[in-house]
CSV table of C-alpha atoms in Angstrom, one decimal:
chain,number,residue,atom,x,y,z
A,1,MET,CA,-8.4,11.2,11.2
A,2,GLU,CA,-7.3,7.7,11.7
A,3,PRO,CA,-3.7,7.1,10.8
A,4,PHE,CA,-3.2,5.7,7.2
A,5,ARG,CA,0.7,5.9,6.6
A,6,VAL,CA,3.1,4.2,4.4
A,7,HIS,CA,6.6,3.2,5.9
A,8,ILE,CA,9.3,2.9,3.1
A,9,LEU,CA,11.7,0.1,4.0
A,10,GLY,CA,13.3,-0.3,0.6
A,11,CYS,CA,13.1,1.8,-2.5
A,12,GLY,CA,16.1,0.3,-4.5
A,13,SER,CA,15.7,-2.3,-7.7
A,14,ALA,CA,17.6,-5.5,-8.3
A,15,LEU,CA,21.3,-4.4,-8.0
A,16,PRO,CA,22.5,-3.7,-4.4
A,17,THR,CA,23.9,-0.5,-3.7
A,18,MET,CA,25.0,1.4,-0.3
A,19,ARG,CA,22.3,3.9,-0.7
A,20,HIS,CA,19.0,1.9,-0.7
A,21,PHE,CA,17.7,-1.4,0.3
A,22,PRO,CA,15.5,-3.7,-2.1
A,23,THR,CA,11.7,-3.2,-2.3
A,24,SER,CA,9.6,-3.1,0.4
A,25,GLN,CA,6.8,-1.1,2.4
A,26,ILE,CA,4.5,-1.3,5.4
A,27,VAL,CA,1.0,0.3,4.9
A,28,GLU,CA,-0.2,1.2,8.2
A,29,CYS,CA,-4.0,1.5,8.5
A,30,ARG,CA,-6.1,2.2,11.7
A,31,GLY,CA,-3.7,0.1,13.9
A,32,LYS,CA,-3.1,-2.8,11.2
A,33,LEU,CA,0.0,-3.3,9.3
A,34,PHE,CA,0.2,-4.6,5.8
A,35,MET,CA,3.6,-5.5,4.0
A,36,VAL,CA,3.8,-5.0,0.4
A,37,ASP,CA,6.9,-6.9,-1.1
A,38,CYS,CA,9.7,-8.1,0.7
A,39,GLY,CA,13.1,-7.8,-0.6
A,40,GLU,CA,16.4,-8.8,1.3
A,41,GLY,CA,16.7,-7.0,4.8
A,42,THR,CA,13.3,-6.2,5.1
A,43,GLN,CA,13.1,-7.6,8.7
A,44,LEU,CA,16.1,-5.4,9.7
A,45,GLN,CA,14.4,-2.4,8.3
A,46,MET,CA,11.2,-3.2,10.4
A,47,ARG,CA,13.6,-3.4,13.5
A,48,LYS,CA,14.9,0.1,12.7
A,49,SER,CA,11.4,1.3,12.1
A,50,SER,CA,10.3,0.1,15.4
A,51,LEU,CA,7.1,-1.6,13.8
A,52,SER,CA,5.6,-4.5,15.4
A,53,PHE,CA,6.1,-7.7,14.0
A,54,THR,CA,2.8,-9.1,15.8
A,55,LYS,CA,0.7,-6.5,14.1
A,56,LEU,CA,1.9,-7.8,10.6
A,57,GLY,CA,-0.9,-10.3,9.6
A,58,HIS,CA,-0.9,-10.1,5.6
A,59,ILE,CA,1.9,-9.9,3.1
A,60,PHE,CA,1.4,-8.9,-0.8
A,61,ILE,CA,4.0,-9.9,-3.2
A,62,SER,CA,3.9,-8.1,-6.6
A,63,HIS,CA,6.0,-10.8,-8.6
A,64,TYR,CA,8.5,-13.3,-8.2
A,65,HIS,CA,11.8,-11.2,-8.8
A,66,GLY,CA,14.4,-11.7,-6.1
A,67,ASP,CA,14.4,-7.8,-5.3
A,68,HIS,CA,10.7,-8.1,-4.4
A,69,CYS,CA,10.7,-11.6,-2.2
A,70,PHE,CA,14.1,-12.8,-1.3
A,71,GLY,CA,13.4,-11.6,2.3
A,72,LEU,CA,10.4,-13.4,2.6
A,73,ILE,CA,11.7,-16.8,3.8
A,74,GLY,CA,13.8,-15.1,6.3
A,75,MET,CA,11.0,-13.2,8.0
A,76,ILE,CA,8.8,-16.3,8.1
A,77,SER,CA,11.7,-18.1,10.0
A,78,THR,CA,11.9,-15.1,12.3
A,79,PHE,CA,8.5,-15.1,13.3
A,80,GLY,CA,8.8,-18.9,13.9
A,81,LEU,CA,11.7,-18.2,16.4
A,82,LEU,CA,9.6,-15.2,17.9
A,83,GLY,CA,7.0,-17.8,18.9
A,84,ARG,CA,4.2,-16.6,16.6
A,85,THR,CA,0.9,-18.2,16.9
A,86,ALA,CA,-1.1,-15.8,14.7
A,87,THR,CA,-2.0,-16.9,11.1
A,88,LEU,CA,0.3,-15.3,8.3
A,89,ASN,CA,-1.6,-14.6,5.1
A,90,ILE,CA,0.4,-14.1,1.9
A,91,TYR,CA,-1.0,-12.9,-1.3
A,92,ALA,CA,1.2,-13.8,-4.5
A,93,PRO,CA,1.2,-15.3,-7.8
A,94,GLU,CA,0.9,-18.9,-7.7
A,95,ALA,CA,4.2,-19.8,-8.9
A,96,LEU,CA,5.8,-18.0,-6.2
A,97,ASN,CA,3.5,-19.8,-3.6
A,98,GLU,CA,4.5,-23.2,-4.7
A,99,ILE,CA,8.5,-22.2,-4.4
A,100,LEU,CA,7.6,-20.7,-0.6
A,101,LYS,CA,6.0,-24.0,0.5
A,102,LYS,CA,9.1,-25.9,-0.7
A,103,GLN,CA,11.3,-23.4,1.2
A,104,ILE,CA,9.3,-23.5,4.4
A,105,ALA,CA,9.3,-27.4,4.3
A,106,PHE,CA,13.2,-27.3,4.0
A,107,PHE,CA,14.2,-24.5,6.4
A,108,CYS,CA,11.0,-23.8,8.6
A,109,ARG,CA,9.9,-27.1,10.0
A,110,ASP,CA,7.9,-27.1,12.9
A,111,LEU,CA,6.5,-23.6,12.8
A,112,ASP,CA,3.7,-23.2,15.6
A,113,TYR,CA,1.7,-20.9,13.4
A,114,GLU,CA,-0.2,-21.5,10.1
A,115,ILE,CA,0.7,-19.8,6.9
A,116,LYS,CA,-2.3,-19.3,4.5
A,117,PHE,CA,-1.4,-18.9,0.9
A,118,ASN,CA,-3.7,-16.8,-1.3
A,119,THR,CA,-3.2,-17.1,-4.9
A,120,VAL,CA,-3.2,-13.8,-6.6
A,121,ASP,CA,-4.5,-13.5,-10.4
A,122,THR,CA,-2.4,-10.9,-11.8
A,123,ASN,CA,-4.5,-10.6,-14.8
A,124,GLU,CA,-7.7,-9.2,-12.8
A,125,HIS,CA,-8.4,-6.2,-11.1
A,126,GLN,CA,-10.3,-7.7,-8.0
A,127,VAL,CA,-10.8,-7.3,-4.5
A,128,ILE,CA,-8.9,-9.9,-2.6
A,129,TYR,CA,-9.0,-8.6,1.0
A,130,GLU,CA,-11.6,-7.1,3.0
A,131,ASP,CA,-12.2,-6.3,6.5
A,132,ARG,CA,-14.6,-3.4,8.2
A,133,SER,CA,-12.2,-0.4,7.3
A,134,LEU,CA,-10.5,-1.5,4.2
A,135,THR,CA,-10.3,-3.5,1.0
A,136,VAL,CA,-7.5,-4.4,-0.9
A,137,GLU,CA,-7.6,-4.6,-4.9
A,138,THR,CA,-5.4,-5.8,-7.4
A,139,ILE,CA,-3.7,-3.7,-10.3
A,140,PRO,CA,-2.6,-5.9,-13.1
A,141,LEU,CA,0.7,-4.5,-14.4
A,142,HIS,CA,3.1,-5.3,-17.5
A,143,HIS,CA,6.1,-6.9,-16.4
A,144,ARG,CA,8.4,-9.9,-17.6
A,145,PRO,CA,6.9,-12.4,-15.2
A,146,SER,CA,3.3,-12.2,-13.8
A,147,CYS,CA,2.8,-9.0,-11.8
A,148,CYS,CA,0.3,-6.8,-10.2
A,149,GLY,CA,0.1,-4.0,-7.8
A,150,TYR,CA,-2.3,-3.3,-4.9
A,151,LEU,CA,-4.7,-0.6,-4.0
A,152,PHE,CA,-5.6,0.0,-0.4
A,153,ARG,CA,-8.9,1.7,-0.2
A,154,GLU,CA,-10.6,2.8,3.1
A,155,LYS,CA,-14.3,2.3,3.4
A,156,PRO,CA,-16.3,5.5,3.9
A,157,THR,CA,-16.6,6.4,7.7
A,158,LEU,CA,-19.8,7.9,9.4
A,159,PRO,CA,-20.2,11.5,10.2
A,160,HIS,CA,-18.8,13.2,13.4
A,161,ILE,CA,-21.2,14.1,16.3
A,162,ARG,CA,-21.4,17.6,17.4
A,163,ARG,CA,-20.9,17.3,21.1
A,164,ASP,CA,-22.1,20.7,21.6
A,165,MET,CA,-25.6,19.9,19.9
A,166,ILE,CA,-25.8,16.5,21.8
A,167,GLU,CA,-25.4,18.5,25.0
A,168,CYS,CA,-27.8,21.3,24.2
A,169,TYR,CA,-30.6,19.0,23.4
A,170,GLN,CA,-29.7,16.5,25.9
A,171,ILE,CA,-30.0,13.7,23.5
A,172,PRO,CA,-29.2,10.3,25.2
A,173,VAL,CA,-26.0,8.3,24.3
A,174,SER,CA,-28.4,5.4,23.3
A,175,GLN,CA,-29.4,7.7,20.1
A,176,ILE,CA,-26.0,8.8,19.0
A,177,ASN,CA,-25.4,5.7,16.6
A,178,ASN,CA,-28.9,6.1,14.9
A,179,ILE,CA,-27.9,9.9,14.1
A,180,LYS,CA,-24.6,8.9,12.9
A,181,ASN,CA,-26.4,6.8,10.5
A,182,GLY,CA,-28.6,9.7,9.2
A,183,GLN,CA,-31.6,9.9,11.6
A,184,ASN,CA,-33.0,13.1,12.9
A,185,TYR,CA,-33.9,13.4,16.7
A,186,VAL,CA,-37.2,14.2,18.0
A,187,LEU,CA,-37.4,16.2,21.3
A,188,PRO,CA,-39.8,15.3,23.9
A,189,ASP,CA,-42.3,18.1,22.7
A,190,GLY,CA,-42.2,16.6,19.4
A,191,THR,CA,-39.6,19.1,17.7
A,192,VAL,CA,-37.9,17.4,15.0
A,193,VAL,CA,-33.9,18.1,15.1
A,194,PRO,CA,-32.4,17.8,11.5
A,195,ASN,CA,-29.7,15.4,11.3
A,196,GLU,CA,-27.4,17.9,9.4
A,197,ARG,CA,-27.6,20.1,12.7
A,198,LEU,CA,-26.4,17.1,14.8
A,199,VAL,CA,-23.3,16.1,12.7
A,200,THR,CA,-20.4,17.3,10.8
A,201,PRO,CA,-19.3,15.5,7.6
A,202,ALA,CA,-17.2,12.3,7.6
A,203,ASP,CA,-13.5,12.5,7.0
A,204,PRO,CA,-12.8,11.9,3.1
A,205,ALA,CA,-12.2,8.2,2.4
A,206,ARG,CA,-8.5,7.6,1.3
A,207,ALA,CA,-6.7,5.3,-1.0
A,208,TYR,CA,-3.1,4.4,-1.6
A,209,ALA,CA,-2.0,2.8,-4.8
A,210,TYR,CA,1.4,0.7,-5.0
A,211,CYS,CA,2.4,0.2,-8.7
A,212,SER,CA,5.3,-2.2,-8.8
A,213,ASP,CA,7.4,-3.1,-11.7
A,214,THR,CA,5.7,-2.3,-14.8
A,215,LYS,CA,6.3,-0.7,-18.5
A,216,TYR,CA,4.5,2.4,-19.1
A,217,MET,CA,0.6,1.7,-19.5
A,218,PRO,CA,-1.2,4.6,-20.8
A,219,GLU,CA,-4.7,3.0,-19.7
A,220,LEU,CA,-3.5,2.4,-16.2
A,221,HIS,CA,-4.7,5.6,-14.9
A,222,ARG,CA,-8.4,4.5,-15.4
A,223,LEU,CA,-7.8,2.1,-12.4
A,224,LEU,CA,-6.4,4.7,-10.3
A,225,HIS,CA,-9.2,7.7,-10.3
A,226,GLY,CA,-9.9,8.4,-6.6
A,227,VAL,CA,-6.5,7.7,-5.4
A,228,THR,CA,-4.8,9.8,-2.8
A,229,THR,CA,-1.5,8.7,-2.9
A,230,LEU,CA,0.3,6.8,-5.6
A,231,TYR,CA,3.6,4.9,-5.6
A,232,HIS,CA,4.8,4.2,-9.2
A,233,GLU,CA,8.1,2.6,-9.9
A,234,SER,CA,10.5,5.0,-11.7
A,235,THR,CA,13.6,2.8,-12.6
A,236,TYR,CA,15.2,5.0,-15.3
A,237,ALA,CA,15.2,8.7,-16.4
A,238,THR,CA,14.4,9.2,-20.3
A,239,ASP,CA,18.0,8.9,-21.0
A,240,ASN,CA,17.6,5.1,-20.5
A,241,LEU,CA,14.2,5.0,-22.1
A,242,ALA,CA,15.2,2.2,-24.4
A,243,MET,CA,16.5,0.2,-21.3
A,244,ALA,CA,12.8,0.8,-19.8
A,245,GLU,CA,11.2,-0.6,-22.8
A,246,LYS,CA,13.6,-3.4,-23.0
A,247,TYR,CA,13.1,-4.6,-19.4
A,248,ASN,CA,9.4,-3.6,-19.1
A,249,HIS,CA,10.1,-0.7,-16.5
A,250,SER,CA,9.0,2.8,-16.3
A,251,THR,CA,10.8,6.3,-16.6
A,252,ALA,CA,10.0,9.0,-13.9
A,253,GLN,CA,8.3,10.9,-16.5
A,254,GLN,CA,6.2,8.1,-17.5
A,255,ALA,CA,5.2,7.7,-13.8
A,256,ALA,CA,4.3,11.5,-13.5
A,257,MET,CA,1.9,10.9,-16.8
A,258,VAL,CA,0.1,8.1,-15.0
A,259,ALA,CA,-0.3,10.3,-12.0
A,260,ARG,CA,-1.4,13.3,-13.8
A,261,ASP,CA,-3.9,11.2,-15.9
A,262,ALA,CA,-5.4,9.5,-12.7
A,263,GLY,CA,-5.9,12.8,-10.9
A,264,VAL,CA,-3.9,11.7,-7.7
A,265,LYS,CA,-3.0,14.0,-5.2
A,266,GLN,CA,0.4,12.7,-4.5
A,267,LEU,CA,2.9,10.7,-6.5
A,268,LEU,CA,5.9,8.8,-4.9
A,269,LEU,CA,8.8,7.5,-7.0
A,270,GLY,CA,10.7,4.5,-6.1
A,271,HIS,CA,12.8,1.2,-7.3
A,272,TYR,CA,15.7,3.4,-8.5
A,273,SER,CA,18.3,1.8,-10.9
A,274,SER,CA,21.4,1.6,-9.3
A,275,ARG,CA,23.2,3.7,-12.3
A,276,TYR,CA,21.9,7.1,-10.9
A,277,PRO,CA,24.3,8.2,-8.1
A,278,ASP,CA,21.8,10.8,-7.3
A,279,GLU,CA,18.1,10.4,-8.0
A,280,LYS,CA,17.2,14.0,-8.4
A,281,ILE,CA,17.3,13.8,-12.1
A,282,LEU,CA,14.3,11.4,-11.7
A,283,LEU,CA,12.5,13.8,-9.5
A,284,GLU,CA,13.3,17.0,-11.8
A,285,GLU,CA,11.9,15.0,-14.9
A,286,ALA,CA,8.8,13.8,-13.0
A,287,ARG,CA,8.0,17.5,-11.8
A,288,GLN,CA,8.0,18.7,-15.6
A,289,ILE,CA,4.5,16.5,-15.8
A,290,PHE,CA,3.3,16.5,-12.3
A,291,GLU,CA,4.0,18.8,-9.5
A,292,ASN,CA,3.2,17.2,-6.2
A,293,VAL,CA,5.9,14.5,-6.4
A,294,ARG,CA,8.8,13.4,-4.0
A,295,LEU,CA,11.4,10.8,-4.0
A,296,THR,CA,11.3,8.0,-1.6
A,297,ASN,CA,13.8,6.9,0.9
A,298,GLU,CA,14.2,4.3,3.5
A,299,MET,CA,12.8,5.3,6.9
A,300,ASP,CA,10.4,7.8,5.3
A,301,VAL,CA,6.8,7.7,6.9
A,302,ILE,CA,4.3,9.2,4.4
A,303,ASN,CA,0.7,10.2,5.2
A,304,VAL,CA,-1.6,8.9,2.7
């Protein structure tokens, strides 16, 4: 299967700690890199991860709280110093795009590359990016400022050719694409070789959902069915449920409830409050609801 991985660059929340960087991730899919959120220190974390700056063409920002976007202007500046020429696409709520334009005009004059701002409607569930192998959808969330998550969904691939059958029937290379697209093969004597003898099933399409800062949304699972791996913020344990409700965040237990109801295969926890010196309490609470869950940490690389 083609690589589909998530690189955790930061999984902390607003207050800095010695354990975690602010939120940022790289989604790697079929050789392309997509950034989700860009807290302080993101470009340093990319260096540590040996991720290529030149392969990063799209940055998705969930909302304009600083722990999700304060690293963006520094990264834009660094791209300019490195001589970038490729267009950089930024997807963000309209208010943040307007702020970024002012920052760029002040700090990053004379860039040799174009920055294309794509305004995201955080209240709508819609496809905002598409290429030959992938779509990216918005996931409306409930936080203090406008906020959304992002769903990276692979497009279905074609079946795999059985090389032994190709050789057995001496099928020319010119017919392989037709066979992958479902056609039978007719031998010179008129014998029809059914398509199912010539191929094996395609790899199942995978999907990764990133749910940034949000209060618990009992209906959220409806947008997440079919997701393979879910990242859901888990700022608090249930000992701080009142704080979660006050500041529109989720507990680890609530994140697990979303994963359970959506039927995902794997749950990733992150965006930890600085009040927890050991996040195992979050893991233990989530596992009471959903078994296949893990804590994220900086430099983790997770297969979707």
